[in-house]
Short mmCIF file of C-alpha atoms and ligand atoms in Angstrom, two decimals:
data_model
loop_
_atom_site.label_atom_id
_atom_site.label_comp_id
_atom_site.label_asym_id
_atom_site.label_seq_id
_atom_site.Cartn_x
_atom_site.Cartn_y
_atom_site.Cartn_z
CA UNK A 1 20.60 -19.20 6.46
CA UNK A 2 17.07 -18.32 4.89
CA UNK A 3 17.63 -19.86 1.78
CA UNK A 4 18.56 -22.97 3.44
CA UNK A 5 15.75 -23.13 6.36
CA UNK A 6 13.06 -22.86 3.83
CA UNK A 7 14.35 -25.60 1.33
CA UNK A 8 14.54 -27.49 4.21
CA UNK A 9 10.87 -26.69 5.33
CA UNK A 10 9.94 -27.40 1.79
CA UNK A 11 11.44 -31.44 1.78
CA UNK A 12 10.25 -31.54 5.24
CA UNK A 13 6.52 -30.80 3.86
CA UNK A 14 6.85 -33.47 1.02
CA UNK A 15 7.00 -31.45 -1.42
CA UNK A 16 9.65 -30.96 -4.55
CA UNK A 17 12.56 -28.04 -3.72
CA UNK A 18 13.72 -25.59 -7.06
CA UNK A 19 16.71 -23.58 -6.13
CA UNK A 20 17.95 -21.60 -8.79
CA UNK A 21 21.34 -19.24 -7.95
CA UNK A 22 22.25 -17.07 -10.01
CA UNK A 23 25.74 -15.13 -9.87
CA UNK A 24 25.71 -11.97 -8.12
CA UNK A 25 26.56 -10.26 -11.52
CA UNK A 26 23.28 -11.86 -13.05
CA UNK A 27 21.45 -8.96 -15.46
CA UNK A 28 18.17 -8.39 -15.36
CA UNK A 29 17.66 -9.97 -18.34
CA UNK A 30 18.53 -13.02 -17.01
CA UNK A 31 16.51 -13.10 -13.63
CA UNK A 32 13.73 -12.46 -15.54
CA UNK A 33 14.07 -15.25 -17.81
CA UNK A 34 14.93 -17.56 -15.39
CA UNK A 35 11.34 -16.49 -13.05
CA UNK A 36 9.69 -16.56 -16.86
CA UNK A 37 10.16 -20.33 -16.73
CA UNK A 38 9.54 -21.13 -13.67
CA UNK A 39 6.21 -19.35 -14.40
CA UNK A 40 5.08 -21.39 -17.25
CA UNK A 41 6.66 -24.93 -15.64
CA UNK A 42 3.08 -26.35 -14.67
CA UNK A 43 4.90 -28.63 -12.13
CA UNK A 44 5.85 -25.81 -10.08
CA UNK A 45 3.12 -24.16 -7.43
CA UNK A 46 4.66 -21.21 -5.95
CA UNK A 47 7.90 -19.18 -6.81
CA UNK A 48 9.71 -16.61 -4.15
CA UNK A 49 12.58 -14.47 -5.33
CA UNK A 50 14.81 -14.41 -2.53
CA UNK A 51 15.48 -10.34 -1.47
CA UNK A 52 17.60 -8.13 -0.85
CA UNK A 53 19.07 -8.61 -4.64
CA UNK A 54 22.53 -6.82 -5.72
CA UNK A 55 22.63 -3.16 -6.52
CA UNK A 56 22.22 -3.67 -10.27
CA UNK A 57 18.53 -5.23 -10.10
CA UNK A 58 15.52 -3.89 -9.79
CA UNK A 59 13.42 -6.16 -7.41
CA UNK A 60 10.02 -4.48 -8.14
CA UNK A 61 9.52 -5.25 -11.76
CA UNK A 62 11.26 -8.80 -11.14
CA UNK A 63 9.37 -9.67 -8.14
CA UNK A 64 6.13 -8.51 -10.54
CA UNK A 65 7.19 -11.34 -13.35
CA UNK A 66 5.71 -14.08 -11.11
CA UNK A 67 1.90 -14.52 -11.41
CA UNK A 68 -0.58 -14.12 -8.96
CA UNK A 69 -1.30 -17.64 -8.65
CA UNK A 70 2.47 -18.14 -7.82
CA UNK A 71 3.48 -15.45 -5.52
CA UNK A 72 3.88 -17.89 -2.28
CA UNK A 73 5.59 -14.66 -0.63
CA UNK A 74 2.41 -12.34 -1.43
CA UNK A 75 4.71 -9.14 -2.86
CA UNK A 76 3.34 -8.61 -6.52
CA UNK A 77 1.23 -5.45 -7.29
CA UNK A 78 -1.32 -7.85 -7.59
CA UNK A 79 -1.02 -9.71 -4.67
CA UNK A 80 -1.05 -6.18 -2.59
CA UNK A 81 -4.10 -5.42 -4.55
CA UNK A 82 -5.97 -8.19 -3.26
CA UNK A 83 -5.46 -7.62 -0.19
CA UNK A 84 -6.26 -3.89 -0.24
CA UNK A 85 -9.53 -4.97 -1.11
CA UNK A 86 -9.93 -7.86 0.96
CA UNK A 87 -10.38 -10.20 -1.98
CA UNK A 88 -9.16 -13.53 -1.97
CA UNK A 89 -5.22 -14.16 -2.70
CA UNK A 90 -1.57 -15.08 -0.98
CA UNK A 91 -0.79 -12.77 1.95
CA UNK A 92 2.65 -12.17 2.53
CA UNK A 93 4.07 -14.81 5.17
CA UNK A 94 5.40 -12.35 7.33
CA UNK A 95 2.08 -10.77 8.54
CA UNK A 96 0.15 -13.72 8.18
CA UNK A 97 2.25 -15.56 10.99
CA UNK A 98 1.26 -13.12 13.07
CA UNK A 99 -2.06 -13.53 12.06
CA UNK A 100 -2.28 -17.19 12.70
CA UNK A 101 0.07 -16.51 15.89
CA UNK A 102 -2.94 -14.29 17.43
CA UNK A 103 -5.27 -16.75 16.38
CA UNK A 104 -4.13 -19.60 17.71
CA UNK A 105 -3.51 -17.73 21.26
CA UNK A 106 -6.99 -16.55 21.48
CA UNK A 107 -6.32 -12.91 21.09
CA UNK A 108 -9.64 -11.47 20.07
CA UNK A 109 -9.18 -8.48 16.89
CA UNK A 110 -12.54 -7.96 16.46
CA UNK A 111 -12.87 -4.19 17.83
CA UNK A 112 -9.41 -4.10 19.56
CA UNK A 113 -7.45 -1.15 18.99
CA UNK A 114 -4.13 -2.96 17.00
CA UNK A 115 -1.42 -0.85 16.42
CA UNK A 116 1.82 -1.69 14.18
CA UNK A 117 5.07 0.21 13.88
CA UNK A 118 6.50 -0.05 10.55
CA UNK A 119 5.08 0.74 7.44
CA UNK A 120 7.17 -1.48 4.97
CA UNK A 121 6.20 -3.20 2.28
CA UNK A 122 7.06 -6.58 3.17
CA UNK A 123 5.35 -6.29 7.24
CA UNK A 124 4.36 -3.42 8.74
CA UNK A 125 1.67 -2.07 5.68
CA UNK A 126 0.20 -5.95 5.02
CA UNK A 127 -0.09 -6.69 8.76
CA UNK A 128 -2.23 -3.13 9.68
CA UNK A 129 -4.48 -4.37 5.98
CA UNK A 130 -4.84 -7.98 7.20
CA UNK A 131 -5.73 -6.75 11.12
CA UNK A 132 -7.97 -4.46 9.35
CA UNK A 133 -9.32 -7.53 7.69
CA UNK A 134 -9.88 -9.03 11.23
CA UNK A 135 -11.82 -6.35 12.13
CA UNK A 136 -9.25 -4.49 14.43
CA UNK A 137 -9.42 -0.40 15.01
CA UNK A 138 -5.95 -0.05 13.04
CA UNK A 139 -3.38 2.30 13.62
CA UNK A 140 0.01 2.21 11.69
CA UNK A 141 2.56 4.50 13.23
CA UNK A 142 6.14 5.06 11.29
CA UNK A 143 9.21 7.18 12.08
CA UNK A 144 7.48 10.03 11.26
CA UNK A 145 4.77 9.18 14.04
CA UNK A 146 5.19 12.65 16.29
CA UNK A 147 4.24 10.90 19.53
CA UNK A 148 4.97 7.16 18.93
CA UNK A 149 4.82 6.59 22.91
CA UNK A 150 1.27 7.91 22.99
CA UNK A 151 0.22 5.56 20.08
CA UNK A 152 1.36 2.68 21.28
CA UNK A 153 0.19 3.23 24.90
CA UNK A 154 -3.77 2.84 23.11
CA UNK A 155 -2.96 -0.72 21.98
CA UNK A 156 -4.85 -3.94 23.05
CA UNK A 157 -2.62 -5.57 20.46
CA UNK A 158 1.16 -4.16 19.57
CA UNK A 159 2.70 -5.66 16.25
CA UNK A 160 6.66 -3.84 16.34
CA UNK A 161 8.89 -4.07 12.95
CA UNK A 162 10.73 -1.50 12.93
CA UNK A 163 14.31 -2.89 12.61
CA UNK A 164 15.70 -0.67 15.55
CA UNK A 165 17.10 -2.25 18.42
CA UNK A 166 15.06 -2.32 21.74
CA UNK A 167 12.78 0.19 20.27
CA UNK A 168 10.06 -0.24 22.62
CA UNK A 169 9.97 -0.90 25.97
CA UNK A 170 8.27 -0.53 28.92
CA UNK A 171 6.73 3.21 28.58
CA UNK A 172 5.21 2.19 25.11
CA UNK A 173 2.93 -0.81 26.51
CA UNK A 174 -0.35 -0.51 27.85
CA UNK A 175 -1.18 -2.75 30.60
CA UNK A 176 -2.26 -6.30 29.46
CA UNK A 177 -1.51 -5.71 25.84
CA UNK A 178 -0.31 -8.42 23.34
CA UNK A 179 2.98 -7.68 22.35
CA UNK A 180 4.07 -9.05 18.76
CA UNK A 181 8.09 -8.80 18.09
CA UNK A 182 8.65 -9.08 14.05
CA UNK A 183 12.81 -7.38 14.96
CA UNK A 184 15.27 -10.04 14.61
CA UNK A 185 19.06 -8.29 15.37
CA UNK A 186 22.10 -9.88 15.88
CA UNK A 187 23.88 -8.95 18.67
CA UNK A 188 27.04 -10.45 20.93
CA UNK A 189 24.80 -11.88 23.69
CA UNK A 190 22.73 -13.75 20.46
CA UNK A 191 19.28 -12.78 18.55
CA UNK A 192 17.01 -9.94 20.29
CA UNK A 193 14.09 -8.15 18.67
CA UNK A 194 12.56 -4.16 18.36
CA UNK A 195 11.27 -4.79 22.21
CA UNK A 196 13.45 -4.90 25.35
CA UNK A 197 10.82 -7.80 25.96
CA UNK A 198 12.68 -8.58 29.69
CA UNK A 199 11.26 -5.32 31.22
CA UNK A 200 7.61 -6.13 30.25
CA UNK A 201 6.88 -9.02 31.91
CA UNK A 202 4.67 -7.52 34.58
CA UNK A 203 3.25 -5.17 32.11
CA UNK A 204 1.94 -7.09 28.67
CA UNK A 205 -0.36 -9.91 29.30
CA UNK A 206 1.35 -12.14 26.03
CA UNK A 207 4.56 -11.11 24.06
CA UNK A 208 6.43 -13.41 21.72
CA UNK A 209 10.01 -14.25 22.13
CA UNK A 210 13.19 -13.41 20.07
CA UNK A 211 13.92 -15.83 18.68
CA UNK A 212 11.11 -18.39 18.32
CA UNK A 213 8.22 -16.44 17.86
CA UNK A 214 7.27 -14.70 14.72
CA UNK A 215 10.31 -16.27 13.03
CA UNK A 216 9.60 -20.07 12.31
CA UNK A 217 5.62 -19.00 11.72
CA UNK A 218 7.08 -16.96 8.57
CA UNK A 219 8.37 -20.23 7.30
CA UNK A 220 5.08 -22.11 8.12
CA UNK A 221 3.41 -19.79 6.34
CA UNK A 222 5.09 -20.36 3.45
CA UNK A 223 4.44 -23.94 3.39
CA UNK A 224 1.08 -22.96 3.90
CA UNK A 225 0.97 -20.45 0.74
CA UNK A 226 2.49 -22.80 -1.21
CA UNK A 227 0.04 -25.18 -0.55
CA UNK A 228 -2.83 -22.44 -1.08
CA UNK A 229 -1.27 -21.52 -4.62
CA UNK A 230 -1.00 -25.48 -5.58
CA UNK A 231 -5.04 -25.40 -5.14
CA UNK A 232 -5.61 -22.45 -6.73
CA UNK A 233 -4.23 -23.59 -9.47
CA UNK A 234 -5.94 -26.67 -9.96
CA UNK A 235 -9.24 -25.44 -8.71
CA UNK A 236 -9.23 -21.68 -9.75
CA UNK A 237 -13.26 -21.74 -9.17
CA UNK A 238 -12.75 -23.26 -5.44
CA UNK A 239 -9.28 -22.65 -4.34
CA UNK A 240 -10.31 -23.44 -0.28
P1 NAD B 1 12.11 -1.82 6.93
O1 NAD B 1 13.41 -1.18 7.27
O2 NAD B 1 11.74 -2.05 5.51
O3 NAD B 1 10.94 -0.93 7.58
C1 NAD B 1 11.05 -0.39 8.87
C2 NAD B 1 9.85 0.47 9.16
O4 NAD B 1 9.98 0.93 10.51
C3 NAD B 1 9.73 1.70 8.28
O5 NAD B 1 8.40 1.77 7.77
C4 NAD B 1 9.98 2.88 9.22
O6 NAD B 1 9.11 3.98 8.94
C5 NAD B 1 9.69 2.30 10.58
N1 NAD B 1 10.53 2.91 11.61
C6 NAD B 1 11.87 3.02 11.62
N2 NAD B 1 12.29 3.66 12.73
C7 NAD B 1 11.18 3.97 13.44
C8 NAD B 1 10.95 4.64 14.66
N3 NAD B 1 11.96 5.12 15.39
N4 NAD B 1 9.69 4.79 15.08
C9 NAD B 1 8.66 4.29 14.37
N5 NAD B 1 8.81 3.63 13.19
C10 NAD B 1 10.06 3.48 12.73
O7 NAD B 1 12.07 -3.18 7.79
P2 NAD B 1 11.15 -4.51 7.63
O8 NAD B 1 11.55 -5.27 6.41
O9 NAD B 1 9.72 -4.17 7.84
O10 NAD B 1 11.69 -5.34 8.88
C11 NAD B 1 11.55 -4.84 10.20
C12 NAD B 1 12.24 -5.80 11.16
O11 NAD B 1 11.60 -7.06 11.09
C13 NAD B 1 13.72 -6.06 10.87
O12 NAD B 1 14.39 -6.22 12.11
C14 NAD B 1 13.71 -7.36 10.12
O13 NAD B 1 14.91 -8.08 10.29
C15 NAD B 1 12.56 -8.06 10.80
N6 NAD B 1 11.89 -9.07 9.97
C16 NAD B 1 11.63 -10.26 10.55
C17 NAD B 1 10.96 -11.23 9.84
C18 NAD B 1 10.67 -12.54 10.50
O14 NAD B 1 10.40 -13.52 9.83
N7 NAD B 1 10.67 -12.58 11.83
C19 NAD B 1 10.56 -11.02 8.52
C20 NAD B 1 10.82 -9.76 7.95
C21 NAD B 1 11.48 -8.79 8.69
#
């Protein structure tokens, strides 16, 4: 269902779709030399390997094959590395939707206290480094957080991806906070997030749905990346 909304997103934009599946038995060897041309194809701008891969890869040192200039999902070593020190590069979509979510609601981050739940690689550590970016007091609570109630209750701005069901709910919000749901679970009444968002209506002053919200902007933002990496490869000097 990925796969196939972002190819789609990617005609929609105008601009040329790659797939390239593999079997699931497909060595290492072989992912690697299939990302190794992609790579030096100068007709292609950005290359994402789709995760999670089967057992018998290892995604790291794949996922570190593309180059920087490439890396429309913003996951290499490199790509991390720019962002830890604020330098220019491709964020990783995820994060960045929220980003440009915040944004485009008006939710100040200069000197608001922004706290995220969820360290991983792919949201929870490059959303607390680009709110950090934005000038927010950043907090990034995990499952080893003692008093994860009593973080979150501090937050002007609440970014939850966590992957557990209905994590958070009304005890964890402060009053007029903006809530940001990055949870998508399926369940038998349809898609719901990490926050029982019905029971803080009265409480959180913006909260995004499930689904709708951070969802589709992860897809924009790859269209938006790919775009970025497309001039920065033409115009290394002046990639804006
Ligand atoms: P992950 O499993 O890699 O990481 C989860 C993080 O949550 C970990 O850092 C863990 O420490 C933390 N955590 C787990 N239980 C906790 C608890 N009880 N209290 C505090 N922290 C806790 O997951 P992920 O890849 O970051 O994804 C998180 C969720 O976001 C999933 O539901 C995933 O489906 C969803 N997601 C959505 C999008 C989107 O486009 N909307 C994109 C990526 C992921």
């Amino acid at each position: 269902m990925y796969v196939a909304n972002k190819r789609r997103s990617v005609r929609e934009a105008g601009m040329r779709d790659v797939h390239r599946s593999l079997p699931q038995g497909a060595t290492q060897k072989q992912v690697a030399a299939c990302i190794d041309e992609l790579a030096a194809d100068p007709h292609i701008s950005g290359i994402l390997l789709q995760l999670p891969l089967p057992g018998q890869l290892d995604a790291a040192s794949l996922i570190d094959r593309i180059p920087v200039g490439k890396d429309v999902d913003g996951l290499t070593t490199a790509s991390a590395g720019l962002l830890a020190r604020g330098e220019y590069g491709l964020r990783p979509c995820t994060p960045s939707g929220v980003i440009e979510l915040l944004n485009s609601a008006g939710v100040p981050t200069k000197g608001a206290h922004a706290v995220v739940v969820g360290r991983s690689q792919l949201v929870g550590r490059p959303m607390a480094q680009l709110l950090l970016l934005r000038d927010a007091t950043t907090t990034l609570a995990h499952r080893h957080t003692t008093d994860l109630t009593a973080v979150t209750r501090t937050a002007d701005i609440l970014v939850v991806a966590t992957g557990i069901c209905g994590l958070i709910g009304p005890e964890h919000v402060k009053p007029g906070a903006t809530v940001i749901d990055v949870g998508i679970h399926r369940t038998p009444t349809g898609l719901t997030g990490d926050v029982r968002a019905g029971e803080l209506n009265s409480i959180a002053s913006l909260i995004t749905p499930v689904p709708g919200g951070v969802g589709p902007m992860t897809i924009a933002m790859l269209m938006a990346n790919t775009l970025q990496a497309a001039r920065w490869t033409h115009h290394p000097a002046h990639p804006h």
